[in-house]
mmCIF file of C-alpha atoms in Angstrom:
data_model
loop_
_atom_site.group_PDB
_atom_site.id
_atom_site.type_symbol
_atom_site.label_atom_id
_atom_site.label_comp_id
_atom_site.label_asym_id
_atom_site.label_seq_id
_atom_site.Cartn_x
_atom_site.Cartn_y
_atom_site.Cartn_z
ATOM 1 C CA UNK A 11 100.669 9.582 -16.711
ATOM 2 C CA UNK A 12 98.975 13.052 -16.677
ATOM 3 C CA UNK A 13 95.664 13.764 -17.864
ATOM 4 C CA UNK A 14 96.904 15.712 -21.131
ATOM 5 C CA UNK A 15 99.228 11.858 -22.134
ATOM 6 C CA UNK A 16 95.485 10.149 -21.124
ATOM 7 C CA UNK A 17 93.729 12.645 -23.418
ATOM 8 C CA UNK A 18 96.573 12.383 -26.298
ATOM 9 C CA UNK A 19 96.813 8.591 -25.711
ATOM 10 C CA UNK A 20 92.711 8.290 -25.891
ATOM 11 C CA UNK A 21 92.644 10.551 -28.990
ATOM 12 C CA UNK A 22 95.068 8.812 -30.754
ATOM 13 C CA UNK A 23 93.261 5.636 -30.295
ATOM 14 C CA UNK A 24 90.206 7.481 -32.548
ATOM 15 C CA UNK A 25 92.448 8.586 -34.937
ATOM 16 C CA UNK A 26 93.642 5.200 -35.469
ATOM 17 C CA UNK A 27 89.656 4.237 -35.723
ATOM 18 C CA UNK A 28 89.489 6.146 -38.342
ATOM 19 C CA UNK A 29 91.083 4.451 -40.512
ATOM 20 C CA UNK A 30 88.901 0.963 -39.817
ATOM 21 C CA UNK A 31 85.577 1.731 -42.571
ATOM 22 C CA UNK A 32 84.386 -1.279 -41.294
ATOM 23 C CA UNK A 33 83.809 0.592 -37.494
ATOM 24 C CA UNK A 34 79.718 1.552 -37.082
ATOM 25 C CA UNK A 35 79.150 4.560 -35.291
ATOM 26 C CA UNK A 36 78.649 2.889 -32.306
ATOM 27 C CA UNK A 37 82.000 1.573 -32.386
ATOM 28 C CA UNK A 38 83.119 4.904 -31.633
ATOM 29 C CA UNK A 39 80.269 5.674 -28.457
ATOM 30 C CA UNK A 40 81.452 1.848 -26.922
ATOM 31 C CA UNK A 41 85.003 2.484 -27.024
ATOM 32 C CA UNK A 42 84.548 6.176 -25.874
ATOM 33 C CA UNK A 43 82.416 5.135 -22.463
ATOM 34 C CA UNK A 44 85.148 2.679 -21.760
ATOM 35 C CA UNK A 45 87.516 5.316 -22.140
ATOM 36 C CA UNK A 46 85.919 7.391 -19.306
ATOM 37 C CA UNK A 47 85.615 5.042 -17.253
ATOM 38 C CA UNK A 48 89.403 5.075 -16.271
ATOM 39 C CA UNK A 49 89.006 8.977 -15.248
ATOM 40 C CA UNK A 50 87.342 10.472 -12.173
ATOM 41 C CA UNK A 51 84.049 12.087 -11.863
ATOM 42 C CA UNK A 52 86.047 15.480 -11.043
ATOM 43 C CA UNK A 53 87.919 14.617 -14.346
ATOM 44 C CA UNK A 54 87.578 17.259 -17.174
ATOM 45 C CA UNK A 55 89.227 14.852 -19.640
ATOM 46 C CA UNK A 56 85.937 13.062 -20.723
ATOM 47 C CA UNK A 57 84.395 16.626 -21.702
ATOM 48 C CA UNK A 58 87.988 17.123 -23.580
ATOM 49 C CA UNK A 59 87.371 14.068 -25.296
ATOM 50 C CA UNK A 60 83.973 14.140 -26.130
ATOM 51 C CA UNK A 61 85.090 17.774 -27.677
ATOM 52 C CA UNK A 62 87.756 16.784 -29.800
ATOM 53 C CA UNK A 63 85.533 14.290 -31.375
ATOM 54 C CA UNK A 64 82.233 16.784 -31.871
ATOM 55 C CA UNK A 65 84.123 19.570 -33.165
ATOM 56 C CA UNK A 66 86.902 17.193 -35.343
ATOM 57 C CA UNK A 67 83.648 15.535 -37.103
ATOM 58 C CA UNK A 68 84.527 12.076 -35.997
ATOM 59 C CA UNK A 69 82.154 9.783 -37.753
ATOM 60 C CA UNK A 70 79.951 9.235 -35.102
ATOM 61 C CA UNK A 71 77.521 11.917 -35.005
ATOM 62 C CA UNK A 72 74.290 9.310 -34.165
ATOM 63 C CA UNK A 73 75.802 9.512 -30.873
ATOM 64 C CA UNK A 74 77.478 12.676 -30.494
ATOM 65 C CA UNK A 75 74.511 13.821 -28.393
ATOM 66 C CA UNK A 76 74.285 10.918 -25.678
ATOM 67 C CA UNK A 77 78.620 11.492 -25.509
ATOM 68 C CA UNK A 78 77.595 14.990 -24.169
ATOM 69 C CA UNK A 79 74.898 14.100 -22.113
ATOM 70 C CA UNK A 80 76.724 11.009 -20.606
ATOM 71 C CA UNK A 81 79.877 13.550 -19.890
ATOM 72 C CA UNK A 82 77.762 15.888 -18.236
ATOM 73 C CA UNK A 83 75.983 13.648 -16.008
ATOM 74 C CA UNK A 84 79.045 12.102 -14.725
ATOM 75 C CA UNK A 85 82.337 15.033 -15.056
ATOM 76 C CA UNK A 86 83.341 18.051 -15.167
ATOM 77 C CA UNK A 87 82.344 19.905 -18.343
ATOM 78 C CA UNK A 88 84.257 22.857 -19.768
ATOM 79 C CA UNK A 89 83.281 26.574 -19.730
ATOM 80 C CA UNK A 90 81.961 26.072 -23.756
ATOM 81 C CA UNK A 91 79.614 23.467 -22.535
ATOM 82 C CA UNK A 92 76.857 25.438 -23.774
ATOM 83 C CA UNK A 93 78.755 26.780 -26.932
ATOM 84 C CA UNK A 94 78.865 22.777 -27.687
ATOM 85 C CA UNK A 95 75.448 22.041 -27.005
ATOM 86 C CA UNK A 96 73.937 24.993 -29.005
ATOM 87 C CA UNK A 97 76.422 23.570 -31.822
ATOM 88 C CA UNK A 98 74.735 19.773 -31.715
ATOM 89 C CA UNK A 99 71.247 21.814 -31.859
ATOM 90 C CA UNK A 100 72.025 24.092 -34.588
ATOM 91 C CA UNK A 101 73.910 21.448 -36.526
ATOM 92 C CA UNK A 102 70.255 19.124 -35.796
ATOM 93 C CA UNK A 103 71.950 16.137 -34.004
ATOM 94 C CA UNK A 104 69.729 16.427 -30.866
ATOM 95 C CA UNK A 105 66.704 15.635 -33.126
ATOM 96 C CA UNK A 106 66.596 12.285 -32.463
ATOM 97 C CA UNK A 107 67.867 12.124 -28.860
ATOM 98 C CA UNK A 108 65.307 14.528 -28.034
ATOM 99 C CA UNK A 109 62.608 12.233 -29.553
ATOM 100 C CA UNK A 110 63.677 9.618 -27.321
ATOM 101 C CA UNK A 111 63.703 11.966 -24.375
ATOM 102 C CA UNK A 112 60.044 13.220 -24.750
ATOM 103 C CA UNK A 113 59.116 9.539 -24.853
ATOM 104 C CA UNK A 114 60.694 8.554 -21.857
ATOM 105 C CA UNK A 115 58.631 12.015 -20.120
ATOM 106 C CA UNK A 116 55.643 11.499 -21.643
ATOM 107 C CA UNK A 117 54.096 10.850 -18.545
ATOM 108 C CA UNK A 118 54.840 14.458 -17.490
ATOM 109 C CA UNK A 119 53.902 15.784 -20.671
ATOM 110 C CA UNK A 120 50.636 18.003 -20.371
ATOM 111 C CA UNK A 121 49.700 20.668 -23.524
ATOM 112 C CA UNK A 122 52.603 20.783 -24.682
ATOM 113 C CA UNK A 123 54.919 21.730 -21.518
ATOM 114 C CA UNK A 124 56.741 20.151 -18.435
ATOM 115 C CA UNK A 125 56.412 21.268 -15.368
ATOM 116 C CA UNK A 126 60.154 21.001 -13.636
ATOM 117 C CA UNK A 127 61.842 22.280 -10.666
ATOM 118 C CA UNK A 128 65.535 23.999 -9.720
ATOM 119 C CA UNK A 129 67.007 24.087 -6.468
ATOM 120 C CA UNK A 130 69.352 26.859 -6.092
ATOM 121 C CA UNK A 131 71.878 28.329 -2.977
ATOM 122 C CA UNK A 132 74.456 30.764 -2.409
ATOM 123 C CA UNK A 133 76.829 31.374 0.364
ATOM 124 C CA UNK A 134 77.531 35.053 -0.156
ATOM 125 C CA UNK A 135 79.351 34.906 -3.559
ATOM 126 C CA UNK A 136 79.128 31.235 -4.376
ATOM 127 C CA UNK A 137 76.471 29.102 -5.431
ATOM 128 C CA UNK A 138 75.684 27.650 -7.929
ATOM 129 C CA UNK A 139 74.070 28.431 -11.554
ATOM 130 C CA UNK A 140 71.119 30.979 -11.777
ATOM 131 C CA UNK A 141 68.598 29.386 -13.335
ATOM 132 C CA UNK A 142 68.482 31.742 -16.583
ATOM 133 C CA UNK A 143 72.113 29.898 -17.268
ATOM 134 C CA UNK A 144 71.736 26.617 -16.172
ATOM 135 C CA UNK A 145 70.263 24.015 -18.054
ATOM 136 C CA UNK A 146 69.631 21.795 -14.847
ATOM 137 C CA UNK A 147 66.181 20.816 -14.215
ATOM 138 C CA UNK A 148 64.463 17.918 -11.654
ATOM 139 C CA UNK A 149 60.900 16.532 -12.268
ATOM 140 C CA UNK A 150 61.060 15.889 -8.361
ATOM 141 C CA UNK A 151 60.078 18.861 -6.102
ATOM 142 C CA UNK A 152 61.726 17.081 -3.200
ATOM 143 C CA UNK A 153 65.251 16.626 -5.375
ATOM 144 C CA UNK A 154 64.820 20.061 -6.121
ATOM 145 C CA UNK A 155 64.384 21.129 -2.421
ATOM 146 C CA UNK A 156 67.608 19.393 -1.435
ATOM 147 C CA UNK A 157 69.798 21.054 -3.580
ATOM 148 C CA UNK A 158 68.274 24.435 -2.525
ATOM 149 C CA UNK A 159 68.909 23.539 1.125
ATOM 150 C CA UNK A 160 71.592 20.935 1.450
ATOM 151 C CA UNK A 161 73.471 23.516 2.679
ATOM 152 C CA UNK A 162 71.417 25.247 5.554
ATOM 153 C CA UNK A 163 73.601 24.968 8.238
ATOM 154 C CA UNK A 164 75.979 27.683 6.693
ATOM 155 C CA UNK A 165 75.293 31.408 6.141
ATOM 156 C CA UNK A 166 73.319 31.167 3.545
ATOM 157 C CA UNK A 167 72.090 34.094 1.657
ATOM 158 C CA UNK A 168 69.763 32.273 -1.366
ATOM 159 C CA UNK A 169 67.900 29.189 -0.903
ATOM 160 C CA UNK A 170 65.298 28.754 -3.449
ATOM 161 C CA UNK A 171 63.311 26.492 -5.433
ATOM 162 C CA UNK A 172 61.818 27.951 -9.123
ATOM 163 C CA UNK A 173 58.836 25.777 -10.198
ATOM 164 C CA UNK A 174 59.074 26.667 -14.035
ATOM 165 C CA UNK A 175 56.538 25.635 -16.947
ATOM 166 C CA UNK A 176 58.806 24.582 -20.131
ATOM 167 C CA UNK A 177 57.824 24.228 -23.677
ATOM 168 C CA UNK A 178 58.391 20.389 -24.598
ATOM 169 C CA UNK A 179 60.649 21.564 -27.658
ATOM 170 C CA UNK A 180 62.573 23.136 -25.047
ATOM 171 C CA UNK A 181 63.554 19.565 -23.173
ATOM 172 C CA UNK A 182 66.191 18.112 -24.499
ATOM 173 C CA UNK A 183 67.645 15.053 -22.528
ATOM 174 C CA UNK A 184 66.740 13.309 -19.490
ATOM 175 C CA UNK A 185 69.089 11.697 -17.415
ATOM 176 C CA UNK A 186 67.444 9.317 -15.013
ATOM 177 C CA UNK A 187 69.738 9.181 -12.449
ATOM 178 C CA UNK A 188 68.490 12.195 -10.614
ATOM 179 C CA UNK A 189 65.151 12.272 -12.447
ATOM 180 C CA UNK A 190 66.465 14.859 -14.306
ATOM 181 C CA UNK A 191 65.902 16.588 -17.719
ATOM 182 C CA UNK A 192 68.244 18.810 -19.677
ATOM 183 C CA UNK A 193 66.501 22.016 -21.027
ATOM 184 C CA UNK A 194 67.484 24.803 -23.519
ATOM 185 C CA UNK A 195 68.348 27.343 -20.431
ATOM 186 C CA UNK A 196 66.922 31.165 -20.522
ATOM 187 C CA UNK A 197 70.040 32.915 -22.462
ATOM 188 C CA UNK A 198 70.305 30.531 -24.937
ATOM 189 C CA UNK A 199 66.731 31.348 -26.061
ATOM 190 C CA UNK A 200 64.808 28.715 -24.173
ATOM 191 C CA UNK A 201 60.895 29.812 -23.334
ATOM 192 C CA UNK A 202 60.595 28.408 -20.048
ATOM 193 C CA UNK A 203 58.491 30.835 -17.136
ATOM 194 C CA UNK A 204 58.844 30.748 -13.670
ATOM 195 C CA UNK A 205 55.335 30.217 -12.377
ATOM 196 C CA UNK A 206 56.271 30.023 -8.618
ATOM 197 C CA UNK A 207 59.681 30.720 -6.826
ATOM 198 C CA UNK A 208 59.934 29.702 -2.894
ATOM 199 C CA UNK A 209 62.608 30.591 -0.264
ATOM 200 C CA UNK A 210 63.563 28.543 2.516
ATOM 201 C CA UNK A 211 65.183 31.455 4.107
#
């Protein structure tokens, strides 16, 4: 079975949901994380899934935002990722998750800002995100280092790490895996400032 009979077999699955009132939201976020759990971290199904049931207004909106989050942490995510996410904050289901999320960072919560980090390479013209697109951020210099120079035994020609100062309104998730937090990135509006950018060039 391909990954678009997975997808339609997974989506018909929630459609059948539907029509069970007595389901909680929940319902819907349990049986979705089992779903993924059958595809493979390079899997773009999960996003797909997670996409279908945001934008088809599946009753589950409590946990539309940790879907997204959990999606990105662990697969591939589409090229409307941010389209999606600016849709969840427009639409005001990040709200609550983002409550949550400044609790869980309070401890590096100081007048009203974070203080994060982004590690970023490129090998002539790949690399990954610039940091005005990326939403990406560690509250561990030393992760942050890593990514910037995980790669220095190839040609490299960027190897940075931006220490930026973001408004706590702009953090929106934090995924503690990596010690990570998810902010509202430069181009969609976010206010963060680069107060220090070092090359390991």
């Amino acid at each position: 079975m391909d990954g678009l009979d997975m997808f339609n077999e997974d989506i018909d699955k929630f459609l059948d949901m539907i029509e069970d009132f007595g389901l909680a939201q929940k319902d819907y976020y349990d049986e979705f994380s089992k779903m993924c759990l059958k595809y493979s971290d390079s899997s773009i199904v999960p996003y797909s899934l997670c996409h279908e049931l945001i934008t088809g207004e599946y009753p589950c909106e409590e946990y539309y935002m940790p879907m997204l989050m959990d999606v990105y942490s662990y697969y591939n995510i589409g090229e409307d990722f941010l389209d999606l996410l600016q849709r969840l904050i427009d639409d005001g289901y990040c709200i609550e998750y983002q409550r949550k999320t400044h609790e869980l960072i309070k401890d590096n919560i100081q007048d009203g800002f974070v203080i994060a980090y982004r590690g970023e390479y490129a090998i002539e013209d790949k690399g990954n995100l610039d940091y005005k697109q990326s939403v990406s951020y560690s509250l561990d210099y030393e992760q942050a280092k890593f990514f910037a120079t995980r790669f220095n035994m190839l040609p490299l020609t960027k190897s940075v790490v931006y220490t930026v100062k973001v408004p706590v309104d702009d953090v929106l998730a934090y995924i503690d895996r990596e010690d990570e937090v998810v902010c509202l990135p430069i181009c969609m509006g976010g206010k963060m400032e680069v107060i220090k950018e070092e090359s390991f060039l």
